[in-house]
Short mmCIF file of C-alpha atoms in Angstrom, two decimals:
data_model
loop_
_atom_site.label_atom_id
_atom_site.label_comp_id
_atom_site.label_asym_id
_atom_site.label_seq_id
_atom_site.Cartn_x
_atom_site.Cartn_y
_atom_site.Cartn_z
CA UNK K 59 126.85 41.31 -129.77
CA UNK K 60 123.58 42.49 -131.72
CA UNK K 61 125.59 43.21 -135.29
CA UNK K 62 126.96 39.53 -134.74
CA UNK K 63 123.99 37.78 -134.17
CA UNK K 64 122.47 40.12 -137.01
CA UNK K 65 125.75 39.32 -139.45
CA UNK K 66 125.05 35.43 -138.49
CA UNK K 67 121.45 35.37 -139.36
CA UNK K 68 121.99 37.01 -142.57
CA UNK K 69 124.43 34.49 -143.02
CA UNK K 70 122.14 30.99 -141.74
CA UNK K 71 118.66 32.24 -142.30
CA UNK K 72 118.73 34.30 -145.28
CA UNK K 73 120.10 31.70 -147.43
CA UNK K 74 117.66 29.13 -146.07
CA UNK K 75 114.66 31.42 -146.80
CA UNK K 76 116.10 31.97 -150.10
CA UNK K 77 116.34 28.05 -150.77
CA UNK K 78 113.18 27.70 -149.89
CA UNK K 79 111.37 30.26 -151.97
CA UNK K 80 113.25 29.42 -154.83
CA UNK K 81 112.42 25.77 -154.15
CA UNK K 82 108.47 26.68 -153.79
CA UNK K 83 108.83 29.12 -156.71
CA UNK K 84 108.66 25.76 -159.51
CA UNK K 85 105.37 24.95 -158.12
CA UNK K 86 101.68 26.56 -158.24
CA UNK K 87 99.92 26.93 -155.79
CA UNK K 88 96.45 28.88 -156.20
CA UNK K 89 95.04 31.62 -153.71
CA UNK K 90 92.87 28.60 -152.40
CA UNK K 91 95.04 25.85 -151.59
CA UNK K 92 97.23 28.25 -149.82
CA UNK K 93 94.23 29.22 -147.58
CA UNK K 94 92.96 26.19 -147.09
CA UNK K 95 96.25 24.96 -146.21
CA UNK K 96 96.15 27.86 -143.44
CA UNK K 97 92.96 26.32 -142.41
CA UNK K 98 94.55 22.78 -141.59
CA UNK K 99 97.74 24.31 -140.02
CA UNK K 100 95.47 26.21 -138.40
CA UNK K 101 92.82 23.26 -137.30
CA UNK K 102 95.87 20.72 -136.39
CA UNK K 103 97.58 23.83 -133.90
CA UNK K 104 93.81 23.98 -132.62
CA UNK K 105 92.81 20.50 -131.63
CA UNK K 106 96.40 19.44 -130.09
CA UNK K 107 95.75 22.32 -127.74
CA UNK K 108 92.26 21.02 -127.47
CA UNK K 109 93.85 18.10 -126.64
CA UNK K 110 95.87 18.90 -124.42
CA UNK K 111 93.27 21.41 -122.51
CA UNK K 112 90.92 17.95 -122.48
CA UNK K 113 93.23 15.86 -120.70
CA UNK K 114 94.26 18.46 -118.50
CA UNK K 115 90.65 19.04 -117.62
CA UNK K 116 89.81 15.80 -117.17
CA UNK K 117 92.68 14.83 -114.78
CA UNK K 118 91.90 18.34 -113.13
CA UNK K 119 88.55 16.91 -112.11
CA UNK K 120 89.82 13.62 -111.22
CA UNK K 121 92.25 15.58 -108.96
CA UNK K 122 89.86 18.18 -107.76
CA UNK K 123 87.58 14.86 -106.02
CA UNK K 124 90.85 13.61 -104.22
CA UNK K 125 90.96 17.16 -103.03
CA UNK K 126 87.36 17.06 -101.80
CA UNK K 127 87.88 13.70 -100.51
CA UNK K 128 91.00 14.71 -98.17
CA UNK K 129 89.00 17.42 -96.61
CA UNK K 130 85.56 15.51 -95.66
CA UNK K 131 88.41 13.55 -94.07
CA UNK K 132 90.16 16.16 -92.22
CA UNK K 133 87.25 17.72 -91.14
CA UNK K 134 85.56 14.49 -90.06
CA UNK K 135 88.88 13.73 -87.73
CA UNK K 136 89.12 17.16 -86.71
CA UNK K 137 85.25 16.93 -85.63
CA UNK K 138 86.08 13.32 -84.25
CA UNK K 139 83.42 12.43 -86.45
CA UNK K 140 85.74 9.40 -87.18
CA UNK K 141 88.77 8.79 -84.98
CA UNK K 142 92.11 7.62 -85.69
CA UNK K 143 91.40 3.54 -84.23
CA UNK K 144 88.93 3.18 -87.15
CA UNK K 145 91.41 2.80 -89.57
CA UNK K 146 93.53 0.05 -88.05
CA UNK K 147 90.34 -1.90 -89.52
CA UNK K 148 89.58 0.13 -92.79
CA UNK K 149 89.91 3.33 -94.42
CA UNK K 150 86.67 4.24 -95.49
CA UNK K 151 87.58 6.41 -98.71
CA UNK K 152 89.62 3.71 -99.77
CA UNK K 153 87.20 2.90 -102.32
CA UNK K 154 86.75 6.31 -103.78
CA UNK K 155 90.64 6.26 -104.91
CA UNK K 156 91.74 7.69 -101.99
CA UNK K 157 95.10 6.12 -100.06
CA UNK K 158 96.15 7.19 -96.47
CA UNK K 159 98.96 6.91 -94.16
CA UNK K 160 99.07 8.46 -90.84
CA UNK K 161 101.86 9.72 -88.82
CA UNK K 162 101.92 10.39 -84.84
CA UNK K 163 103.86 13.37 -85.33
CA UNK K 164 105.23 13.34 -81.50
CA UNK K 165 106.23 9.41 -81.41
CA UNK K 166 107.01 9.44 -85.19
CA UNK K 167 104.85 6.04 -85.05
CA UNK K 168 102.57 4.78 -88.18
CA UNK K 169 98.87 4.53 -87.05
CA UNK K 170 97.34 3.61 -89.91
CA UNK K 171 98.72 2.68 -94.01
CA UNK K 172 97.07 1.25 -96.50
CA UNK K 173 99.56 2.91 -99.10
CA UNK K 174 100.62 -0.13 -101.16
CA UNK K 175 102.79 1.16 -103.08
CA UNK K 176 105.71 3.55 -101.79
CA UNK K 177 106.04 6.91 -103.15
CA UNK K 178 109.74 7.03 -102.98
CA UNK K 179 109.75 4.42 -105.58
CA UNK K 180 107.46 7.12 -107.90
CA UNK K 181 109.58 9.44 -110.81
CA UNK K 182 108.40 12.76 -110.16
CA UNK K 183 106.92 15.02 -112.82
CA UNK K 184 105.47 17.72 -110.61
CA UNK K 185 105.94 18.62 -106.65
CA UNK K 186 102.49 16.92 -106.16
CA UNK K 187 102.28 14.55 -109.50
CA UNK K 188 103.97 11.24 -109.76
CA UNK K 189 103.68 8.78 -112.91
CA UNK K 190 106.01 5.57 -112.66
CA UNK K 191 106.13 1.67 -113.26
CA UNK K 192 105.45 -0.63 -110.09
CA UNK K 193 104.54 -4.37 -111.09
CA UNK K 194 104.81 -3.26 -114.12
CA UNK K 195 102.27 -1.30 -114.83
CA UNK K 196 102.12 2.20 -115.46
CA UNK K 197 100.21 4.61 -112.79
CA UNK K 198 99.62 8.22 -112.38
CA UNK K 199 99.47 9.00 -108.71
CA UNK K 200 98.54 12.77 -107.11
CA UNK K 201 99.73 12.96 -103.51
CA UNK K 202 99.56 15.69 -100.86
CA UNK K 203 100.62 15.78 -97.01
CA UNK K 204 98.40 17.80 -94.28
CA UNK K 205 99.34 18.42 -90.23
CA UNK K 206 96.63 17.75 -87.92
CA UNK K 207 95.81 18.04 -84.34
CA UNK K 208 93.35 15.93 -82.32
CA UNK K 209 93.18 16.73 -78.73
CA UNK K 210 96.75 17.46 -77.97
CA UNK K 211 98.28 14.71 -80.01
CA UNK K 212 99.57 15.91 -83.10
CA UNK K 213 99.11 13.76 -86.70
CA UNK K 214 100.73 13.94 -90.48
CA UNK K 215 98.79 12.86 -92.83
CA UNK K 216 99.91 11.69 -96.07
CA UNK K 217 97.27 11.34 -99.03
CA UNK K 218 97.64 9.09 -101.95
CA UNK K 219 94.93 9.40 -104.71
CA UNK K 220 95.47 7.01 -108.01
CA UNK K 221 94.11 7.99 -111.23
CA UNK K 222 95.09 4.82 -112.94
CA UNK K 223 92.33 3.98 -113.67
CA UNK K 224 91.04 7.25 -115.16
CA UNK K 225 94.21 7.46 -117.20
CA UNK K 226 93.13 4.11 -118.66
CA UNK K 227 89.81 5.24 -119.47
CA UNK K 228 91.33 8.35 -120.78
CA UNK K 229 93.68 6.41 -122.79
CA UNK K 230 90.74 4.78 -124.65
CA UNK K 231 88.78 7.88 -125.05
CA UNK K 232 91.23 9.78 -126.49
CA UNK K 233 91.31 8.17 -129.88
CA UNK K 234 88.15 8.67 -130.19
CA UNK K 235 88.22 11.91 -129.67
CA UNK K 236 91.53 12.64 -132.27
CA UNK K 237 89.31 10.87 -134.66
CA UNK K 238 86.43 12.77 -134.13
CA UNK K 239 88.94 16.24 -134.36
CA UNK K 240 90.24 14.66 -137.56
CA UNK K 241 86.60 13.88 -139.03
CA UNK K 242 86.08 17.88 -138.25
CA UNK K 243 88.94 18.70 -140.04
CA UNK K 244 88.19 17.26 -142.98
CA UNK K 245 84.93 18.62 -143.08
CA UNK K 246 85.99 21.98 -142.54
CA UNK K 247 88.75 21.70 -145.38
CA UNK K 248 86.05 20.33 -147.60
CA UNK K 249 83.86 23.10 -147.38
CA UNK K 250 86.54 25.64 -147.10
CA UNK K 251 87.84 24.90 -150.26
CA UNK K 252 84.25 25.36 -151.93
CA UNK K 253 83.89 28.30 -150.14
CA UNK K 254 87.18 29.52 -151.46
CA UNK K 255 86.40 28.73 -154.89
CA UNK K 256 83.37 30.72 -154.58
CA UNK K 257 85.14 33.60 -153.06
CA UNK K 258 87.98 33.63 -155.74
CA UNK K 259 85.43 33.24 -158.59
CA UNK K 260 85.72 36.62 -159.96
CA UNK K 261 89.41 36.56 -159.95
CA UNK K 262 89.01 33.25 -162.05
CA UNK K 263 86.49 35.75 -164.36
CA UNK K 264 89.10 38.08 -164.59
CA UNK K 265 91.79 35.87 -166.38
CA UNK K 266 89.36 34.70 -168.29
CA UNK K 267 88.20 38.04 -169.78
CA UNK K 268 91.61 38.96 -170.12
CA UNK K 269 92.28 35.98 -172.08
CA UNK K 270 89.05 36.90 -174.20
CA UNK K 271 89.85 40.49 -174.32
CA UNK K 272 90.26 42.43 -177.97
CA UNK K 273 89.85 45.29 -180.01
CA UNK K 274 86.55 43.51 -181.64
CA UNK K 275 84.95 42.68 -177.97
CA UNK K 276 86.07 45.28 -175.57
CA UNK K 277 82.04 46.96 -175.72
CA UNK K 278 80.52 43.57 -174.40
CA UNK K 279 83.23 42.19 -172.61
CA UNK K 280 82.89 42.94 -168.61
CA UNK K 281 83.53 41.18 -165.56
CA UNK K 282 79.34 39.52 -163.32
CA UNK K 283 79.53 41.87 -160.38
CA UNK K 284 76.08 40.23 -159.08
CA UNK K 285 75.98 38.81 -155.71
CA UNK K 286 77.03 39.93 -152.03
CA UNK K 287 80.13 42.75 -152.22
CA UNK K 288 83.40 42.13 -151.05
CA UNK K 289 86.76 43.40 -151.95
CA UNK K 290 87.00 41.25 -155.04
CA UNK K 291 83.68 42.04 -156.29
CA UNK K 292 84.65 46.15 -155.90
CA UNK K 293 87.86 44.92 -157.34
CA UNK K 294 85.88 43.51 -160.67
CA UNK K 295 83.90 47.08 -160.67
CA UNK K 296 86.85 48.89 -160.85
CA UNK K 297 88.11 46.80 -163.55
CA UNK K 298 84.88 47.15 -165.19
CA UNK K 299 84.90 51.11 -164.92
CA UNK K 300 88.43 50.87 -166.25
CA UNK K 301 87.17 48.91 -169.62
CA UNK K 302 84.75 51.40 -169.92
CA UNK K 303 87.38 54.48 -169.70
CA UNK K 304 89.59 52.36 -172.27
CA UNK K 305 86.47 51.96 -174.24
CA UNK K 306 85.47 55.42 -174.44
CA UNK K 307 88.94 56.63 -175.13
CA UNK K 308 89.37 54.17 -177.76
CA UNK K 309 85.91 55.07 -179.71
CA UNK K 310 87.37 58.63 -179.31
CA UNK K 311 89.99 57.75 -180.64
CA UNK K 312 88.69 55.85 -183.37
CA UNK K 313 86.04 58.56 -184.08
CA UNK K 314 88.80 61.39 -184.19
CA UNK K 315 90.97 59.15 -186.52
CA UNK K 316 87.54 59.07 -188.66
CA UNK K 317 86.56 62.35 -188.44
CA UNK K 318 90.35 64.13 -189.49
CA UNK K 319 90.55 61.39 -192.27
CA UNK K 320 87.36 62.97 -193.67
CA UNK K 321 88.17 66.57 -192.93
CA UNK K 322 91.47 65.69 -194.94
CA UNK K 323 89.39 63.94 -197.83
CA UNK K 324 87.52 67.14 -198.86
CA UNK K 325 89.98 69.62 -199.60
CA UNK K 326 92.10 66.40 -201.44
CA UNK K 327 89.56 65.93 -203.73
CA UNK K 328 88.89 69.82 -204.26
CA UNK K 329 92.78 69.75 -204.86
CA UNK K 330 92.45 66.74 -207.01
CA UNK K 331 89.30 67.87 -209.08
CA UNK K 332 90.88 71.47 -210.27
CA UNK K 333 94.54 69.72 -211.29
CA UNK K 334 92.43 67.38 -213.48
CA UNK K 335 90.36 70.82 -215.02
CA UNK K 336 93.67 71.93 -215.23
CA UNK K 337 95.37 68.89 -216.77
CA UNK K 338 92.66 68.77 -219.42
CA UNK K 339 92.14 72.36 -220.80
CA UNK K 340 92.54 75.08 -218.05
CA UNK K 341 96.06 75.53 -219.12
CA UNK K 342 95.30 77.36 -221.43
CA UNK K 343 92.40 79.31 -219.99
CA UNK K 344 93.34 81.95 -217.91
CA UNK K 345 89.75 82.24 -215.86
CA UNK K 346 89.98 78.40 -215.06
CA UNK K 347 93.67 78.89 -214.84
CA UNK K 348 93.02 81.60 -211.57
CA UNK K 349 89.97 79.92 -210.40
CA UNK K 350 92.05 76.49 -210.14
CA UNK K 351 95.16 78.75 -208.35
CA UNK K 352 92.78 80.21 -205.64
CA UNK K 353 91.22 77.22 -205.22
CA UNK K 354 94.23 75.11 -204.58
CA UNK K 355 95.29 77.90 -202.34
CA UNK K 356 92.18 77.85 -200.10
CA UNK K 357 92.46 74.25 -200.04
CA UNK K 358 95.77 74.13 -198.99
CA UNK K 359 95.76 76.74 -196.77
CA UNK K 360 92.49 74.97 -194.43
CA UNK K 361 94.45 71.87 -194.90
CA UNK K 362 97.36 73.38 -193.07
CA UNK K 363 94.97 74.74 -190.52
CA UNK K 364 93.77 71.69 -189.72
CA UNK K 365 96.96 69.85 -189.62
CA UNK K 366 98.10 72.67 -187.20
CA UNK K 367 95.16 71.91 -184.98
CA UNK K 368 95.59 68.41 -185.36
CA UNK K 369 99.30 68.59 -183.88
CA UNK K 370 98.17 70.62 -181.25
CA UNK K 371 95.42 68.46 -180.03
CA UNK K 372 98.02 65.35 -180.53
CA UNK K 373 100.76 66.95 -178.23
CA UNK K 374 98.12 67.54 -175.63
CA UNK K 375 96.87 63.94 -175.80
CA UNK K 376 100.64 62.58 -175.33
CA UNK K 377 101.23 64.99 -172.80
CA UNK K 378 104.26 66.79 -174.20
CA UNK K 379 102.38 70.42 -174.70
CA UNK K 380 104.27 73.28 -172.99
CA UNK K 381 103.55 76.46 -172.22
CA UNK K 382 105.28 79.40 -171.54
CA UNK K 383 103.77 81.34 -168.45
CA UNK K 384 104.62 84.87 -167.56
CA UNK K 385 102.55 87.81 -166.00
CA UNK K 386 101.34 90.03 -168.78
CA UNK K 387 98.57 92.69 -168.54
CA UNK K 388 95.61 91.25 -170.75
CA UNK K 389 93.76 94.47 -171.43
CA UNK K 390 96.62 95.13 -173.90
CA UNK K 391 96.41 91.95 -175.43
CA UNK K 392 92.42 92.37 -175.93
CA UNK K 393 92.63 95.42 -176.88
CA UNK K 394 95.30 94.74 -180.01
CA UNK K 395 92.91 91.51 -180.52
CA UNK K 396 89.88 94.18 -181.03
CA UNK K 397 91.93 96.87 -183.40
CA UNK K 398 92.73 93.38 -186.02
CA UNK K 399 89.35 92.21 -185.62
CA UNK K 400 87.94 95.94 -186.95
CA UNK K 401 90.82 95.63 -189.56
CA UNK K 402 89.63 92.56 -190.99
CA UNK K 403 86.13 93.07 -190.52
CA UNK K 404 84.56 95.98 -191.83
CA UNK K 405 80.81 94.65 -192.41
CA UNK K 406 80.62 93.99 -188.71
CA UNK K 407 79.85 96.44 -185.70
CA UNK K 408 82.85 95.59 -183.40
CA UNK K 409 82.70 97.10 -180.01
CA UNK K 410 83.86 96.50 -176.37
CA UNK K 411 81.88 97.40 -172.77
CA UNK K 412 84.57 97.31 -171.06
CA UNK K 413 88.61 97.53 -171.00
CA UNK K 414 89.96 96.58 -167.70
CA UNK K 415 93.46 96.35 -166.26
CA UNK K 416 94.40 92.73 -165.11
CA UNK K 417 97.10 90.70 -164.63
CA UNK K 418 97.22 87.29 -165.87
CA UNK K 419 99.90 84.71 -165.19
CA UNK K 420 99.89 82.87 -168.36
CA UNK K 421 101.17 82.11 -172.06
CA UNK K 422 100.49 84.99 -173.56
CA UNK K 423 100.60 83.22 -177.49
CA UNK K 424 98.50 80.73 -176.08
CA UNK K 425 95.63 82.57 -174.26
CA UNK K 426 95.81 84.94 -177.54
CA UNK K 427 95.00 81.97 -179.45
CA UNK K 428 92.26 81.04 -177.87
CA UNK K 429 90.60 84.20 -177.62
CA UNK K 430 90.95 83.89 -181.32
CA UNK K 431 88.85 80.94 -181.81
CA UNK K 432 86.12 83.07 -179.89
CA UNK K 433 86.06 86.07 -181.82
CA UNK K 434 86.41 84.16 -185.44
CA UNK K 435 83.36 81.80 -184.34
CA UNK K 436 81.40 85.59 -183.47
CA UNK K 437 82.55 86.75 -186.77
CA UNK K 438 81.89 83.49 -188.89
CA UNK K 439 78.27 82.95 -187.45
CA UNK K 440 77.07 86.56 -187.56
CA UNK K 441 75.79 88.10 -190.67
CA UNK K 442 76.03 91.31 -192.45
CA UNK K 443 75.26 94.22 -189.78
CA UNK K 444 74.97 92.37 -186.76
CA UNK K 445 77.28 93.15 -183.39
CA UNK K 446 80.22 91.72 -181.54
CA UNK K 447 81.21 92.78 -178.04
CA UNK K 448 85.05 91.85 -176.69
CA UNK K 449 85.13 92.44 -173.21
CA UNK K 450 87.99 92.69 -170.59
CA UNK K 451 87.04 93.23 -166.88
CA UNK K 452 89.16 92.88 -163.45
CA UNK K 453 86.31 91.42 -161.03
CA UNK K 454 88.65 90.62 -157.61
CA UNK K 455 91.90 90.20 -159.11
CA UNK K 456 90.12 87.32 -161.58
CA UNK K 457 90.08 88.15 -165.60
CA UNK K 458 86.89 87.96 -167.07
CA UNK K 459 87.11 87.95 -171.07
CA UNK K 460 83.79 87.69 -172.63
CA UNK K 461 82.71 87.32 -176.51
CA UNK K 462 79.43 88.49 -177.43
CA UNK K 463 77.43 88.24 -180.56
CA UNK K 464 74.11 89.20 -182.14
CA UNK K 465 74.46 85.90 -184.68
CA UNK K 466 72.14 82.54 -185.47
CA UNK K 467 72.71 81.36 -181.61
CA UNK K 468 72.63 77.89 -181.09
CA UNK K 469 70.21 74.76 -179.13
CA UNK K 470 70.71 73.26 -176.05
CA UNK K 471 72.08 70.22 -177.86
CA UNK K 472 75.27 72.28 -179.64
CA UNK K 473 75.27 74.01 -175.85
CA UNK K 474 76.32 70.63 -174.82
CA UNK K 475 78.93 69.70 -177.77
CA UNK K 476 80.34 72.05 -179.28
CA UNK K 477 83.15 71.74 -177.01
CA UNK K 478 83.41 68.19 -178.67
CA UNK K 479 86.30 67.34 -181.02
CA UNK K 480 84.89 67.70 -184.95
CA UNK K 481 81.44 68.60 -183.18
CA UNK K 482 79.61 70.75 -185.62
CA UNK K 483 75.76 71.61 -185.67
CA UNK K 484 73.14 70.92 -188.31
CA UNK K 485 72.20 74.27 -188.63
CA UNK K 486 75.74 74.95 -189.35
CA UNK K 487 75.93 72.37 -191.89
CA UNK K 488 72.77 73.86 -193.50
CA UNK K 489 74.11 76.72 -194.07
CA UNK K 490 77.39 76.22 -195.48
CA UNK K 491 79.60 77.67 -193.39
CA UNK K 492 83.14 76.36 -193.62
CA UNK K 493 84.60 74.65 -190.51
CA UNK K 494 86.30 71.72 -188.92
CA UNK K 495 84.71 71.69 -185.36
CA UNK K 496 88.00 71.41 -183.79
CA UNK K 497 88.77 75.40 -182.61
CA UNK K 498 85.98 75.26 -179.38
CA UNK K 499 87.97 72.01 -178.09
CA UNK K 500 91.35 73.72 -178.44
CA UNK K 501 90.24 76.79 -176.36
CA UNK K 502 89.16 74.73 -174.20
CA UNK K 503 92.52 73.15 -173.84
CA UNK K 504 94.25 76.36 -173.29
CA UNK K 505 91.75 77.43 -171.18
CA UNK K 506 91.87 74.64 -168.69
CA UNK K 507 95.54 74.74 -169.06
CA UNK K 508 95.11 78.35 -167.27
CA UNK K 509 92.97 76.36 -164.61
CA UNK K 510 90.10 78.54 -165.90
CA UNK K 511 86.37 78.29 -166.97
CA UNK K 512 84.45 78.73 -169.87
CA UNK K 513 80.61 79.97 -169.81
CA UNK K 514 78.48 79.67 -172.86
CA UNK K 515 74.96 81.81 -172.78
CA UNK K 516 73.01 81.50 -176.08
CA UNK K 517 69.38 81.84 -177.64
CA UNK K 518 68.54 80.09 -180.92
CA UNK K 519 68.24 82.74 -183.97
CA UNK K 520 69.62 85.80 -181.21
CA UNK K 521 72.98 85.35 -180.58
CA UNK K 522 75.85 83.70 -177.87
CA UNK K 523 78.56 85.00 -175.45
CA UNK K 524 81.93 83.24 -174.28
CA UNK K 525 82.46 84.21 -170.72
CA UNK K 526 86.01 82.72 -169.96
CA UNK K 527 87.50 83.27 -166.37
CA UNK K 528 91.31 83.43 -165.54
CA UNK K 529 91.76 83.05 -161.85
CA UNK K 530 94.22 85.30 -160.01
CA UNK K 531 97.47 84.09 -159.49
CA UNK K 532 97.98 82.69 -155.54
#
């Protein structure tokens, strides 16, 4: 029974709902119509109930007085306060609404009616509620029945209370009333709609920055977060804190773009300027013919450096750099690091404090490389004479690799950049030593890429130390 009556919706109501939201679908209908609309569905559901709940009331009250009216009257018979022969004259709640017939319950005889108008004649709506036509006129009639005793002589009573005439009056007040509902309405969809345009405003801002939006205004360009918060006002932060990522990522961008272009642009024109020499009369010149040769091969051979660093960094930035992970003990990588640095270097002291056992889940080629970029940074700012120090330590499973120097040092300001891309310092610059800025960033890549941590410790004119940490494996 429940998969037929689920097979026959899916066969009546899906369709329909699928009629009617491709029906809606050619229209528009903003964020604010669609509440306000809510509001007057809302509203109309609200004051028919209201309504309903006022006539209800109102006819409850009317009711409740026959109700008080039939018991002063009981009690007043019961109490022989008034006895049954004063009604063959008059019934004294008569004018109050309030109709009586009275029933010797032993003899079965009438004592007293002034019911005009039989009940039996009355279409029943409730046990106690009858609303009819009699001389043509409509009438709403409440009625109720009671057993007495007075004395030994038992009585029926049979009460008969008319709110015709309240019905009238509520007939007339009602319109009033719907129009008064309806005046409400409209005020409340008035200022509901303002109060919705207000409220939407800074999604209106929104599409309109968007529309604005380009290359050549993306620094001034943000959404007016002022006023009182709500979601769409942290909404428009957000947006706001994602121009500014997409700004700073774009002047990066931008600024790396700038700063290879002129890395590249150097060794060109060194390139450039000794095949000219050579085009005009080092060909036959054999001093300007090997001075133009090593040249050219210096040139060409920082120009592939920096290409090489420049794919690296790119592969990173797309996301498509892999590395090959495997344990590996990196005391005998520092060590082989430390015998090729004494190699190459013979006008520096190169020593070590410590050579630790430690195993390192990692890329081996990788972490190699980096620890590269430390030790040819020691070795490039440090002068005739002066120390390096290549540490390897196991401190609680962790590798600790540090890179010390006795060199120039550096500020506080290259502290805080010279993990920047192209970042190089002035007193660098001075000096003339050779360079793209790009090796710190890279080791920093690989680094991270380890989930480790780099510490940099340095004094101006007395050296620096690279402290990386490689967390144990868990």
């Amino acid at each position: 029974m429940v998969e037929w009556i689920r097979k026959l919706l899916i066969r009546t109501v899906l369709p329909l709902r699928k009629r009617k939201e491709l029906f809606f679908s050619q229209f528009y209908f903003s964020i604010a119509f669609r509440i306000s609309l809510n509001y007057l569905r809302l509203l109309i559901i609200n004051s028919v109930v209201f309504c309903l709940l006022f006539v209800g009331v109102y006819l409850g009250i009317s009711a409740y007085d026959s109700n008080t009216l039939q018991k002063q009257l009981v009690f007043s018979l019961e109490n022989e306060e008034i006895y049954i022969s004063d009604f063959e004259e008059k019934n004294p709640y008569y004018m109050q609404g309030l109709s009586l017939k009275i029933l010797n319950e032993d003899t079965q005889q009438i004592v007293f009616n002034d019911i005009e108008r039989s009940i039996e004649k009355r279409d029943s709506l409730l046990h106690k509620v009858f609303y009819g036509t009699i001389d043509d006129q409509k009438v709403l009639i409440v009625k109720d029945t009671q057993k007495i005793k007075i004395g030994d002589t038992g009585y029926v009573l049979y009460f008969q209370f008319d709110l015709s005439e309240e019905c009238l009056l509520l007939y007339r007040l009602l319109p009033f009333v719907i129009l008064l509902l309806a005046f409400f309405t409209a005020c409340v969809i008035g200022y509901g709609k303002n109060g919705d345009e207000k409220v939407f405003l800074p999604i209106k801002n929104m599409s309109r920055l968007a529309n604005r939006l380009t290359v050549n205004n993306l620094q001034s360009e943000r959404i007016n977060i002022a006023g009182t918060k709500n979601e769409l006002k942290d909404l428009a932060e957000t947006i706001n804190k994602m121009l500014d990522r997409i700004e700073l990522s774009y002047e990066s961008q931008k600024q790396f773009v700038s700063d290879a272009s002129h890395e590249l642009r150097t060794p060109i024109a060194v390139i450039q300027g000794y095949v000219n020499m050579l085009d005009r009369w080092g060909k036959s010149d054999p001093e300007v013919l090997e001075e133009s040769i090593e040249a050219i091969k210096n040139e060409s051979k920082s120009m592939q450096e920096l290409v090489e660093k420049l794919l690296f960094l790119s592969r990173h930035d797309k996301k498509t750099l892999k590395l090959e992970k495997h344990m590996f003990n990196m005391r005998v990588l520092v060590e082989d690091m430390l015998k090729e640095t004494k190699m190459v270097t013979t006008n520096r002291i190169i020593e070590t404090k410590a050579l630790e056992d430690v195993m390192v889940y990692g890329d081996r080629q990788a972490l190699k490389q980096a620890i590269r970029v430390f030790v040819d940074n020691a070795v490039k700012y440090t002068s005739d004479g002066d120390s390096i120090y290549i540490s390897c330590e196991n401190k609680d499973g962790d590798c600790v690799i540090s890179v010390e120097d006795t060199g120039i040092g550096m500020t506080r300001k290259d502290i805080d950049n010279i993990f920047e891309r192209f970042y190089r310092s002035d007193h660098v610059r001075d000096r003339k030593i050779n360079g793209h800025g790009l090796g710190l960033s890279i080791a920093k890549l690989i680094i991270l890429k380890h989930t480790g941590n780099i510490r940099v410790r340095s004094q101006y004119t007395k050296g620096s130390s690279f402290i990386v940490t490689l967390p144990r494996r868990r």
